[in-house]
JSON list of C-alpha atoms in Angstrom, two decimals:
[
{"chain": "A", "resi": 1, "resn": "UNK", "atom": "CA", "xyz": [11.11, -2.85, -6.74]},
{"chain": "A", "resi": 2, "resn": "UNK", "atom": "CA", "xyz": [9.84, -1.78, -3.18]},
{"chain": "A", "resi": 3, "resn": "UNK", "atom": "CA", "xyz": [6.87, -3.75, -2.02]},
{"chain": "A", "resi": 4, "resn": "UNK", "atom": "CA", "xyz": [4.83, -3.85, 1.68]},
{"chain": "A", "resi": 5, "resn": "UNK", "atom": "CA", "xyz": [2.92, -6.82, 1.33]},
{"chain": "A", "resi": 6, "resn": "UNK", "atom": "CA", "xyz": [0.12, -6.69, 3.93]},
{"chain": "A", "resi": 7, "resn": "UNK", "atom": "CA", "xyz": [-1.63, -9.57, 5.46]},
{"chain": "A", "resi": 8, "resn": "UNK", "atom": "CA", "xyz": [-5.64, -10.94, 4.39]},
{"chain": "A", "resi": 9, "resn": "UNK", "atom": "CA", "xyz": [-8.83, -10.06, 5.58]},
{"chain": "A", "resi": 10, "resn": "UNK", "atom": "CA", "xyz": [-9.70, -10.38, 9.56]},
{"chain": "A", "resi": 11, "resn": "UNK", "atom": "CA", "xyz": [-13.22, -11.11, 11.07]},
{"chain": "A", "resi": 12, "resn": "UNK", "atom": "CA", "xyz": [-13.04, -10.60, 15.15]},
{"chain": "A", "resi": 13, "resn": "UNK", "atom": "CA", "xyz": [-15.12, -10.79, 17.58]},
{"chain": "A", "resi": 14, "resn": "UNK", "atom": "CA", "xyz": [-15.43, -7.49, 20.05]},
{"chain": "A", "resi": 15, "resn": "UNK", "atom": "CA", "xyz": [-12.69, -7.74, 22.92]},
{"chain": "A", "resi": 16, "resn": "UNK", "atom": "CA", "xyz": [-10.58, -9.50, 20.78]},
{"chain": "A", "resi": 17, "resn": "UNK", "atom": "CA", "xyz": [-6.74, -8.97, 19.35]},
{"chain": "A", "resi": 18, "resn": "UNK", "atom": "CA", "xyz": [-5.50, -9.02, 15.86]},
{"chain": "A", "resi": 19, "resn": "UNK", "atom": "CA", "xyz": [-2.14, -9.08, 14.47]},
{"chain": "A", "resi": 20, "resn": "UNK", "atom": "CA", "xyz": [-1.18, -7.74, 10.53]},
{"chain": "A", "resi": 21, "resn": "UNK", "atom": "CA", "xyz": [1.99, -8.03, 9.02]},
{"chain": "A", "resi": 22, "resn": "UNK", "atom": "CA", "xyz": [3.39, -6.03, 6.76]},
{"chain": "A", "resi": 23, "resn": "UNK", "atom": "CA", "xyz": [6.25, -7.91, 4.83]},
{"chain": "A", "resi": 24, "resn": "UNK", "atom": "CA", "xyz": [8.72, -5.59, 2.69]},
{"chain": "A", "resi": 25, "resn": "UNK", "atom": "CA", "xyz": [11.56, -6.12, 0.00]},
{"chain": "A", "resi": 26, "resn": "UNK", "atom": "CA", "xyz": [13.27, -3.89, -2.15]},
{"chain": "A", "resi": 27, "resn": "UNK", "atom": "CA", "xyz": [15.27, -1.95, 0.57]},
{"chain": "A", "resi": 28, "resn": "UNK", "atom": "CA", "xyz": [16.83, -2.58, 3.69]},
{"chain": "A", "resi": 29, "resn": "UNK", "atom": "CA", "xyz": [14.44, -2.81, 6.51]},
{"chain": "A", "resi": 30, "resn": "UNK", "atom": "CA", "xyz": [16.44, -1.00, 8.97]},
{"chain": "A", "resi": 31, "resn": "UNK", "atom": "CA", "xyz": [16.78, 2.14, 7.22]},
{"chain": "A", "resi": 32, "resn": "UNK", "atom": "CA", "xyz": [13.64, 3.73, 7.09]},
{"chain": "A", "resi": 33, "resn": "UNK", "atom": "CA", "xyz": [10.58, 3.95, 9.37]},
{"chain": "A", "resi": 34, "resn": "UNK", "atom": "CA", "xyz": [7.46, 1.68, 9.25]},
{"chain": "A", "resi": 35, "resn": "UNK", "atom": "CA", "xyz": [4.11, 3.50, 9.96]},
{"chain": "A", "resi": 36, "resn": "UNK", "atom": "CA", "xyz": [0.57, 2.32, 10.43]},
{"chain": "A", "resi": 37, "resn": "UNK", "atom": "CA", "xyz": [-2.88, 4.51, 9.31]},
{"chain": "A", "resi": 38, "resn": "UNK", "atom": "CA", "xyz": [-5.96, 3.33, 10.14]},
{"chain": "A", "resi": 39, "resn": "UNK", "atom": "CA", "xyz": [-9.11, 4.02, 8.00]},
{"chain": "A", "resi": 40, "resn": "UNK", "atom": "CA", "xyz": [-12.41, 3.37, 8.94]},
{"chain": "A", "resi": 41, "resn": "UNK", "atom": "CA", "xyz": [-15.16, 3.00, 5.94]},
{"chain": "A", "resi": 42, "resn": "UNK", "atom": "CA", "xyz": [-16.12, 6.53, 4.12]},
{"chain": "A", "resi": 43, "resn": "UNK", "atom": "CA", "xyz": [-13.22, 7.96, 6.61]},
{"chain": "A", "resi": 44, "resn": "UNK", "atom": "CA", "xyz": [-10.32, 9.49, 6.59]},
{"chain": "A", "resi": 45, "resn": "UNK", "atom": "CA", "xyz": [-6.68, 8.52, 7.64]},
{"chain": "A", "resi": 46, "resn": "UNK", "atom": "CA", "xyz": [-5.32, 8.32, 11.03]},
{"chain": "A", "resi": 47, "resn": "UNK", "atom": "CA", "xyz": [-2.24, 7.28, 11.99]},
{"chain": "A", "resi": 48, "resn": "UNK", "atom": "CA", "xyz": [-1.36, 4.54, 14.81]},
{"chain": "A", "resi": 49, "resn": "UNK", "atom": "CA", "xyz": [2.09, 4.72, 15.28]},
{"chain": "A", "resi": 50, "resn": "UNK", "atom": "CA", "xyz": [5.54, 3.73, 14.10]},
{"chain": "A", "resi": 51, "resn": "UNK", "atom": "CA", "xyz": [8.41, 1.75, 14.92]},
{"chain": "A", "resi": 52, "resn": "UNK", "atom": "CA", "xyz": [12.17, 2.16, 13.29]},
{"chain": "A", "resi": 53, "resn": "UNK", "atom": "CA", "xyz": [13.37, -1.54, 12.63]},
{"chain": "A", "resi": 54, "resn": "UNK", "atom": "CA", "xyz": [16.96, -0.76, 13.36]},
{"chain": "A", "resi": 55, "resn": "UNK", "atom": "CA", "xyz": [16.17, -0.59, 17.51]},
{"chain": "A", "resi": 56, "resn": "UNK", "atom": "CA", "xyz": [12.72, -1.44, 17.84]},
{"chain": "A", "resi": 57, "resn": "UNK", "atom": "CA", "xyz": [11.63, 2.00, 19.08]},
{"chain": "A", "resi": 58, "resn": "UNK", "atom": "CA", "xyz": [8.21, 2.86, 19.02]},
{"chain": "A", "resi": 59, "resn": "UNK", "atom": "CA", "xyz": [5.66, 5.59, 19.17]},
{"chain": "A", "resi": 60, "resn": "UNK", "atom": "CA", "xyz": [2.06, 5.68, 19.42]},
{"chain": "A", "resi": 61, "resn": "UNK", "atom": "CA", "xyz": [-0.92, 8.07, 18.78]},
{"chain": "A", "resi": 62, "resn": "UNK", "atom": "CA", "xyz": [-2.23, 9.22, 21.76]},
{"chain": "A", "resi": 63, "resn": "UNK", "atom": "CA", "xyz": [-5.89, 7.88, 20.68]},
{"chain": "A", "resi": 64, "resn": "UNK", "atom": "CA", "xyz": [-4.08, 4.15, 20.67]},
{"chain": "A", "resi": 65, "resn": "UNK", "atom": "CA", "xyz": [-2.01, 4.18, 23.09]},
{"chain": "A", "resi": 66, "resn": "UNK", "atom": "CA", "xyz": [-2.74, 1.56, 25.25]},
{"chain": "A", "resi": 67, "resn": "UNK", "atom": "CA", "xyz": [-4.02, -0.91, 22.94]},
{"chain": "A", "resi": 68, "resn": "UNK", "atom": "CA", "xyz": [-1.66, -1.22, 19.65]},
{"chain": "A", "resi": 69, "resn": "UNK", "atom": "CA", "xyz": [1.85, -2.82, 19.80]},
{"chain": "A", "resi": 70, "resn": "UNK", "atom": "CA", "xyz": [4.07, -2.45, 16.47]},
{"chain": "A", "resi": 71, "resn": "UNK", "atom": "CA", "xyz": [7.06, -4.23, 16.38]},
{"chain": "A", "resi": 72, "resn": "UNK", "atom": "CA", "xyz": [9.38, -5.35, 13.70]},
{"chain": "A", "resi": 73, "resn": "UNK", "atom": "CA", "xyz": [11.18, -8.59, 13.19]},
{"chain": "A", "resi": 74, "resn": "UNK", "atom": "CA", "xyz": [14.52, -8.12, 11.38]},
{"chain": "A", "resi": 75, "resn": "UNK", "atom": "CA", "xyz": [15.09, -11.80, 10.69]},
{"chain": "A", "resi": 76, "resn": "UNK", "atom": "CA", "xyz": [11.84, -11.79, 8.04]},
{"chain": "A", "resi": 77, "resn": "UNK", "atom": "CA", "xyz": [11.85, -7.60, 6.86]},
{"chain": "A", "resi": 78, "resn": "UNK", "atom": "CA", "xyz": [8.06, -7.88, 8.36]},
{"chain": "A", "resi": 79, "resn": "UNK", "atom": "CA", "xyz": [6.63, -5.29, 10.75]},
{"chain": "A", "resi": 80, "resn": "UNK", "atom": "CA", "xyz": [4.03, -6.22, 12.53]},
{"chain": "A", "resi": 81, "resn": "UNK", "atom": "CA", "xyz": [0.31, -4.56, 14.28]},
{"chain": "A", "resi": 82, "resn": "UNK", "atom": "CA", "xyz": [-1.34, -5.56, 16.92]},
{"chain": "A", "resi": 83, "resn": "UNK", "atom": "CA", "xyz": [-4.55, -4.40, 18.35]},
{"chain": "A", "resi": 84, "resn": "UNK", "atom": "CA", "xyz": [-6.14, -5.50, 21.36]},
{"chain": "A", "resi": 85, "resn": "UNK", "atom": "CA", "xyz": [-9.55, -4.88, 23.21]},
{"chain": "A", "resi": 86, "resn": "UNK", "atom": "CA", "xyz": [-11.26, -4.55, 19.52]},
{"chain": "A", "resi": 87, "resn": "UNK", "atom": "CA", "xyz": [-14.57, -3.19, 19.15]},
{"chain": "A", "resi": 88, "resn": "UNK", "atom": "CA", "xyz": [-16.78, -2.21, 16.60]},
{"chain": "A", "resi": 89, "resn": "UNK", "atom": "CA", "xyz": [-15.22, 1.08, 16.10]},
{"chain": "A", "resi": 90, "resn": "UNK", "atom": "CA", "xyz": [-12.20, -0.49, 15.10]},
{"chain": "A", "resi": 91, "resn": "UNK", "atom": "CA", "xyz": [-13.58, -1.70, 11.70]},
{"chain": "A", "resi": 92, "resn": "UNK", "atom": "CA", "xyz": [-11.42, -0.39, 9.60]},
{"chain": "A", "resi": 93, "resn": "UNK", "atom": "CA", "xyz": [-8.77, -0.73, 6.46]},
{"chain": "A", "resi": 94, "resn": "UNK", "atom": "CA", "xyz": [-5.33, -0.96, 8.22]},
{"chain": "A", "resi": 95, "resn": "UNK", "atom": "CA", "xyz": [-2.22, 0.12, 6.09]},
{"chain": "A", "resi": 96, "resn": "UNK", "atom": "CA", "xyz": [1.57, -0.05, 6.79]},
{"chain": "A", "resi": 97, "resn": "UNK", "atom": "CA", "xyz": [3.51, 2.69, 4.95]},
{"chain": "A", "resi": 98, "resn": "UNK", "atom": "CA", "xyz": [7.66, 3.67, 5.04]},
{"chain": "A", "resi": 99, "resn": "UNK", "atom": "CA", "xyz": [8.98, 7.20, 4.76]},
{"chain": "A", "resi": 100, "resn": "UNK", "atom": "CA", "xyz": [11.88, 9.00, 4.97]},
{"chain": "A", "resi": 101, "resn": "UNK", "atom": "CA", "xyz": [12.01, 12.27, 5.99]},
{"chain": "A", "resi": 102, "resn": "UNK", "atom": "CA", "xyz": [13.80, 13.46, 3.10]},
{"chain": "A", "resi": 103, "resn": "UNK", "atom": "CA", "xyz": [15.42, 12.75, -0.32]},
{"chain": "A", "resi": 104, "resn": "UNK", "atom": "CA", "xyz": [18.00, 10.60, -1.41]},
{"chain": "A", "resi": 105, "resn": "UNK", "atom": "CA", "xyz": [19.36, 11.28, -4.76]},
{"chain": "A", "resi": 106, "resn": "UNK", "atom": "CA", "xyz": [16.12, 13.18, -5.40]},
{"chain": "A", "resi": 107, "resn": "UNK", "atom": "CA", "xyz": [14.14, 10.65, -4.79]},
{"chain": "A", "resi": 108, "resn": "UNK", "atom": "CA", "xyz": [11.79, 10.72, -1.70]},
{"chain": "A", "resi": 109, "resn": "UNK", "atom": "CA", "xyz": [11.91, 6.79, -0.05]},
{"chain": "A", "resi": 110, "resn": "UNK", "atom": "CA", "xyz": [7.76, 6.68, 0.49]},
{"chain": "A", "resi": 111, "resn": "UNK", "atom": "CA", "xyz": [5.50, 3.56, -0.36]},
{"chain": "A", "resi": 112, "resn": "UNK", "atom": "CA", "xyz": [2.32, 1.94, 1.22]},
{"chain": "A", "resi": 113, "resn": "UNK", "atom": "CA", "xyz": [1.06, -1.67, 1.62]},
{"chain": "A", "resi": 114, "resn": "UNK", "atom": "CA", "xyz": [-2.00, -2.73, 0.10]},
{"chain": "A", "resi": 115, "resn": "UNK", "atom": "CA", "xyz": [-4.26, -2.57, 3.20]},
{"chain": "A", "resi": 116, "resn": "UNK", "atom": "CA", "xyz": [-5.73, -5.50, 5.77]},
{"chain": "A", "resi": 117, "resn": "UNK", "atom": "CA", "xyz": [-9.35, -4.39, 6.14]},
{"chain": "A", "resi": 118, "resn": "UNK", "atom": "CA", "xyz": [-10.20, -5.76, 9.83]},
{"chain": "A", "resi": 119, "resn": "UNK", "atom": "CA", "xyz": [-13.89, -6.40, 10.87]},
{"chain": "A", "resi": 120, "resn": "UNK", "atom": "CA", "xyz": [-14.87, -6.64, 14.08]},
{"chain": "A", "resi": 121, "resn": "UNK", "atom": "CA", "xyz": [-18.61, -8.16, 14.91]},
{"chain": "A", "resi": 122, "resn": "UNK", "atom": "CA", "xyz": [-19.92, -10.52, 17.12]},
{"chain": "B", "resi": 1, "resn": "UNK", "atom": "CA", "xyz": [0.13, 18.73, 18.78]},
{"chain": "B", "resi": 2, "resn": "UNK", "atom": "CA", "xyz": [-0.34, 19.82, 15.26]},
{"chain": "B", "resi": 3, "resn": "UNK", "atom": "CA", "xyz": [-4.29, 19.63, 14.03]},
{"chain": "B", "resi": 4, "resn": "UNK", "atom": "CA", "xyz": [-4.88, 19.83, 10.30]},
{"chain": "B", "resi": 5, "resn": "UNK", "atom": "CA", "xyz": [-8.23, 21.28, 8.44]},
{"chain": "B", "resi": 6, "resn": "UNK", "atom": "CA", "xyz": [-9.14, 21.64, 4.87]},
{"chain": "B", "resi": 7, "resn": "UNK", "atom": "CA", "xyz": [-11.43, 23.20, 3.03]},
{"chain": "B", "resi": 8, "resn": "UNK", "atom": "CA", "xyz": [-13.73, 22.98, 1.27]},
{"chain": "B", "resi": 9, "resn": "UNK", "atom": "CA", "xyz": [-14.64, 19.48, 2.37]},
{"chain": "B", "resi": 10, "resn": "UNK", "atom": "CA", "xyz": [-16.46, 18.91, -1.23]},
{"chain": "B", "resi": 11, "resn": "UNK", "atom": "CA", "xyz": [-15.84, 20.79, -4.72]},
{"chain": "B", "resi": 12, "resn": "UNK", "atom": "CA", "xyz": [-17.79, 19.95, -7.75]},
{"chain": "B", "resi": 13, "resn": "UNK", "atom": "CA", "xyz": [-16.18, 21.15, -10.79]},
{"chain": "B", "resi": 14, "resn": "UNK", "atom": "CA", "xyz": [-15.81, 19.24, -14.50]},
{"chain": "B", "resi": 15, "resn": "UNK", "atom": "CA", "xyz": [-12.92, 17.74, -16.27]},
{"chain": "B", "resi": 16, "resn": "UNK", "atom": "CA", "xyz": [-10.80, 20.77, -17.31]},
{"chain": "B", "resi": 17, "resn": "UNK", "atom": "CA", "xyz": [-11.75, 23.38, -14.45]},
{"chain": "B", "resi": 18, "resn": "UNK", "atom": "CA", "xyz": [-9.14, 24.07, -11.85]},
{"chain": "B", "resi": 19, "resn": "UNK", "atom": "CA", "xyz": [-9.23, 22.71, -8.56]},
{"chain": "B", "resi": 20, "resn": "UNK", "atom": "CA", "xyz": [-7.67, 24.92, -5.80]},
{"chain": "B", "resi": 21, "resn": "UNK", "atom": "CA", "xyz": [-7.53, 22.41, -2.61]},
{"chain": "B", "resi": 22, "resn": "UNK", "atom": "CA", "xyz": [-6.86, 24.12, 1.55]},
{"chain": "B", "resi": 23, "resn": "UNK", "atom": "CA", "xyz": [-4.92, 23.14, 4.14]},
{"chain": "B", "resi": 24, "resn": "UNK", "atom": "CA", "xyz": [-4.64, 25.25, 7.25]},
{"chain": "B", "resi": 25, "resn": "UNK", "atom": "CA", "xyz": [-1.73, 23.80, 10.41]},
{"chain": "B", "resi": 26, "resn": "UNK", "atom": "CA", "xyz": [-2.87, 24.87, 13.86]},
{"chain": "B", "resi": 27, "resn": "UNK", "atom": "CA", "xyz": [0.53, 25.78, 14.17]},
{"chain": "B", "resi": 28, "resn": "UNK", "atom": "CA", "xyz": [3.56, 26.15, 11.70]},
{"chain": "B", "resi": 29, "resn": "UNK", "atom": "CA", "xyz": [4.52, 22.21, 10.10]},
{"chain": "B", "resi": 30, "resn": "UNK", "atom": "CA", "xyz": [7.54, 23.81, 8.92]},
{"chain": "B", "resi": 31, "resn": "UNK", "atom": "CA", "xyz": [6.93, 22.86, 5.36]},
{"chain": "B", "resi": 32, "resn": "UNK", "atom": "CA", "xyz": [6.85, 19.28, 6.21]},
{"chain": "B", "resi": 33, "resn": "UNK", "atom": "CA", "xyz": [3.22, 19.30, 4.26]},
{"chain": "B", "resi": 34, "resn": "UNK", "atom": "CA", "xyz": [2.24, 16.82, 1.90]},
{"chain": "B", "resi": 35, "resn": "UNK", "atom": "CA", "xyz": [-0.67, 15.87, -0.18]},
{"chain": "B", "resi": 36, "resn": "UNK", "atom": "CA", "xyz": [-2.13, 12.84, -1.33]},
{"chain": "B", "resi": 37, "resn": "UNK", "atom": "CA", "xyz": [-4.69, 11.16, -4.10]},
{"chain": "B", "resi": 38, "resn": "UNK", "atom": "CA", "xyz": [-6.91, 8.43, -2.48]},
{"chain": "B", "resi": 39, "resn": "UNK", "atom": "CA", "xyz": [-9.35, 6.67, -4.64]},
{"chain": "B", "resi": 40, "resn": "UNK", "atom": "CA", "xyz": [-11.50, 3.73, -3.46]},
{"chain": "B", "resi": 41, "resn": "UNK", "atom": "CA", "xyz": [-10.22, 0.91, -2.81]},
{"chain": "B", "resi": 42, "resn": "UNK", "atom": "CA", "xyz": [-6.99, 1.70, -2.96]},
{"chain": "B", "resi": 43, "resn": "UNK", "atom": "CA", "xyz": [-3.92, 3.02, -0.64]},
{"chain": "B", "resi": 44, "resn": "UNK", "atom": "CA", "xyz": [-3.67, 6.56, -0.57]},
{"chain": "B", "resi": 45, "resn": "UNK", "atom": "CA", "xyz": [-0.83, 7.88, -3.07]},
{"chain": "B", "resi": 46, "resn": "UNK", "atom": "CA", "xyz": [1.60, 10.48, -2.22]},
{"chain": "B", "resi": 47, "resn": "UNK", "atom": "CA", "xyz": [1.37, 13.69, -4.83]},
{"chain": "B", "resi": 48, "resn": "UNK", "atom": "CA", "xyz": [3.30, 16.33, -3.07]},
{"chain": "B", "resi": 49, "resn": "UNK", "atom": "CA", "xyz": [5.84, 16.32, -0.27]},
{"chain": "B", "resi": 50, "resn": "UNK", "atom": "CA", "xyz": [7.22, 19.58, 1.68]},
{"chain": "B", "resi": 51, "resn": "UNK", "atom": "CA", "xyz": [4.95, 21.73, 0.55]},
{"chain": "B", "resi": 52, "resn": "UNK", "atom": "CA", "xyz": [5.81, 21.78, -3.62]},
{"chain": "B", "resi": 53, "resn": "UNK", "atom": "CA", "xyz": [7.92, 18.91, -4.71]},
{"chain": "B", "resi": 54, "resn": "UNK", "atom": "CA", "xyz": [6.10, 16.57, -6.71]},
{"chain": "B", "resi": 55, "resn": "UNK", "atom": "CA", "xyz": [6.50, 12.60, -6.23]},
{"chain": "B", "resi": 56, "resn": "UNK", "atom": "CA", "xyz": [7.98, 10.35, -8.75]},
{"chain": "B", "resi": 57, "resn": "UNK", "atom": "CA", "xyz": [5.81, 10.55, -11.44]},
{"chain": "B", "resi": 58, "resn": "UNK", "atom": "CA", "xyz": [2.90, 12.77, -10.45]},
{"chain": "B", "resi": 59, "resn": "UNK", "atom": "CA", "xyz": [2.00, 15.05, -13.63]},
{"chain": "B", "resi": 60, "resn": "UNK", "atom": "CA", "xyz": [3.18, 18.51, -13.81]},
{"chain": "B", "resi": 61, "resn": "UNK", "atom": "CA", "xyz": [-0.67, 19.65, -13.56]},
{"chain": "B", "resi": 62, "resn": "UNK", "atom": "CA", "xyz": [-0.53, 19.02, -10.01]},
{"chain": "B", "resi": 63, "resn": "UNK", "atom": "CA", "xyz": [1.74, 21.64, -7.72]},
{"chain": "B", "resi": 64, "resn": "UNK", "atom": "CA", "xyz": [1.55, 22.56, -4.08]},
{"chain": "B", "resi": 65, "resn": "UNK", "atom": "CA", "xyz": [2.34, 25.90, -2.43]},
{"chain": "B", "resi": 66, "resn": "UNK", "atom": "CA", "xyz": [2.49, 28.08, 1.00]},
{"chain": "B", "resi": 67, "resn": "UNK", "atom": "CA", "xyz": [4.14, 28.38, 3.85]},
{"chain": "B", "resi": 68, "resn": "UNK", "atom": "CA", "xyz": [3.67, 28.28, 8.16]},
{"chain": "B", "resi": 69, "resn": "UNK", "atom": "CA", "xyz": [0.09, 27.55, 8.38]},
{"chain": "B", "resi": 70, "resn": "UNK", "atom": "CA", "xyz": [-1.50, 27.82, 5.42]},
{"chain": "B", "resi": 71, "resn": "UNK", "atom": "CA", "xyz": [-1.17, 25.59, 1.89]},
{"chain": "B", "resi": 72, "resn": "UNK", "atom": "CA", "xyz": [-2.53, 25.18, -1.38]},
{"chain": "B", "resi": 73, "resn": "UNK", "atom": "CA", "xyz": [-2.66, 21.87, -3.60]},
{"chain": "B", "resi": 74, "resn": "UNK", "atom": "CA", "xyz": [-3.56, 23.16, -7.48]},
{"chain": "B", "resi": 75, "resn": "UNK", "atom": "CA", "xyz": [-4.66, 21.00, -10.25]},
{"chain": "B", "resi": 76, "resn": "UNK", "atom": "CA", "xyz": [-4.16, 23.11, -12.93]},
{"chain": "B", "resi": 77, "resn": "UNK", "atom": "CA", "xyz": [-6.70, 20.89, -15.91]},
{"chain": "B", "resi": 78, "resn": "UNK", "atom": "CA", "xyz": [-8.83, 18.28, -14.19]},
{"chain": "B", "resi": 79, "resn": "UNK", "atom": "CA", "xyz": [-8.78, 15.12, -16.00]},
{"chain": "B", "resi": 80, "resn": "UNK", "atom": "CA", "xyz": [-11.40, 11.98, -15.86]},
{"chain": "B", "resi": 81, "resn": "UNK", "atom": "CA", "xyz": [-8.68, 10.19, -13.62]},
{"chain": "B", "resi": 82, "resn": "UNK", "atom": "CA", "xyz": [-8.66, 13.09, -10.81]},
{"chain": "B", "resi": 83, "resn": "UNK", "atom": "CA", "xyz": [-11.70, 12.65, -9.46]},
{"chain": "B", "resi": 84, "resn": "UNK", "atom": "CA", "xyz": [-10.68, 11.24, -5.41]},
{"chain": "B", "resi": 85, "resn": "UNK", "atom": "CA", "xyz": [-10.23, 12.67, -2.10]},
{"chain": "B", "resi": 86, "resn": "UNK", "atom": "CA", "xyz": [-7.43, 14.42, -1.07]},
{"chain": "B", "resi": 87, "resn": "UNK", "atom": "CA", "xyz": [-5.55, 14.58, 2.06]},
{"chain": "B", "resi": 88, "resn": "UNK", "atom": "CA", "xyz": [-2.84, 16.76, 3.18]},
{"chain": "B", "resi": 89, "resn": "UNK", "atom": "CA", "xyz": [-0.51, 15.55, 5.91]},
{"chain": "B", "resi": 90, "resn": "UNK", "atom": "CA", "xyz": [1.87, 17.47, 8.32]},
{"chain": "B", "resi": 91, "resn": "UNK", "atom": "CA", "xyz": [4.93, 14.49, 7.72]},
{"chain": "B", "resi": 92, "resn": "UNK", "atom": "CA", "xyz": [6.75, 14.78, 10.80]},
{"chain": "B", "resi": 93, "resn": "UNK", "atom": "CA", "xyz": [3.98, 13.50, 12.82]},
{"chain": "B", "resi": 94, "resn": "UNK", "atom": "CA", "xyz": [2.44, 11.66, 10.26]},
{"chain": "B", "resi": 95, "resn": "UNK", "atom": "CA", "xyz": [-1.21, 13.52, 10.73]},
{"chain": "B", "resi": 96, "resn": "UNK", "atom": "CA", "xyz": [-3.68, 14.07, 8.50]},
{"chain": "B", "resi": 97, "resn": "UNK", "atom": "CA", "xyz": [-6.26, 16.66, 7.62]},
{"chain": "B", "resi": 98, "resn": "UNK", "atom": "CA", "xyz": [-9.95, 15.34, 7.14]},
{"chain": "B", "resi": 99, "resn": "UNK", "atom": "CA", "xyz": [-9.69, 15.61, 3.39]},
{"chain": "B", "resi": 100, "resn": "UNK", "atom": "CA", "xyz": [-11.33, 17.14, 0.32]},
{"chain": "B", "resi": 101, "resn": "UNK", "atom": "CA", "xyz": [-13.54, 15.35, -2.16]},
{"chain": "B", "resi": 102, "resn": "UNK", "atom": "CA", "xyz": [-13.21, 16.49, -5.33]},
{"chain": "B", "resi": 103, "resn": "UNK", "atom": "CA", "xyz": [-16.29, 15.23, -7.50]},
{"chain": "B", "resi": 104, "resn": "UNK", "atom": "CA", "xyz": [-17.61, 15.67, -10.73]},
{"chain": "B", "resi": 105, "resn": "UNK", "atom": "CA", "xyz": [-20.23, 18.45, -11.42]}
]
């Protein structure tokens, strides 16, 4: 059974960095993609960035760039979020997701973690 | 960059109606479109992938169609259980459209 198991509950103070993990099993790591969506209360979804655990490469929403870091540590199948310079309008539900781009055997690769809500007030 | 906008951003209808969901690309996604169920509390939940395949075990009542710019989630009977938002997403870039909130009348 696939499962992204996210990280608990943050409380941070404005100007200040958090890190979520996102810890999968089921499949191997490398293969597939890790994305992160951020969702701020009563909105919608926007996504961060990603970053392929076979290499490391990255990529980053324009809007974040600058301020997120995803990596992903091969050792422990957990990808990992980082946001720095936090403010208020970064109070938001955080999810990880992995995708593939298309089917294998029918079956489209595509689950989501739980979600790491993140609240940022001083 | 591809920008995603649905309409309309609320529908009221009752259990058994048929909800007829838009999603309009700024540009062609090349049928990389998918749709998704989000209720609250919870992680949104993939429905429909390019364009009309349904996910693993999504009911029949729910299809997807169009092509270039323009697509159409259908749920064909609403039940009790469909009542959410519902996102589409151009998967290449991962980018989502505002979303549609499907409600009871």
């Amino acid at each position: 059974e696939v499962q992204l198991v996210q990280s608990g509950t943050e409380v941070k103070k404005p100007g200040a960095t958090v890190k979520i993990s996102c810890k999968v099993s089921g499949y191997t790591f490398t293969d597939y993609y890790i994305h992160w969506v951020q969702q701020a209360p009563g909105k919608g979804l926007e996504w961060m960035g990603l970053v392929d655990p076979e290499d490391g490469d990255t990529l980053y929403a324009e809007k974040f760039q600058g301020r997120v870091t995803i990596t992903a540590d091969t050792s422990t199948d957990t990808a990992y979020m980082e946001l720095s310079s936090l403010r208020s309008g970064d109070t938001a539900v955080y999810y990880c997701a992995t995708d593939s781009p298309t089917p294998t055997n029918g079956v489209l690769h595509h689950y989501w973690g739980q979600g790491t809500l993140v609240t940022v007030s001083s | 960059e591809i920008v995603l906008t649905q309409s309309p951003a609320t529908l009221s209808l009752s259990p058994g109606e048929r909800a007829t969901l838009s999603c309009r690309a700024s540009q062609s996604t090349s049928n990389f479109l998918a749709w998704y169920q989000q209720k609250p509390g919870q992680a949104p939940r993939l429905l429909i992938y390019d364009v009309s395949n349904r996910a693993t075990g999504i009911p029949a009542r729910f299809s997807g169609s169009g092509s270039g710019t323009d697509f159409t989630l259908t749920i064909s009977s609403l039940e009790p259980e469909d009542f959410a938002v519902y996102y589409c997403q151009q998967r290449s870039t991962f980018t989502f459209g505002p979303g549609t909130k499907v409600d009871i009348k």
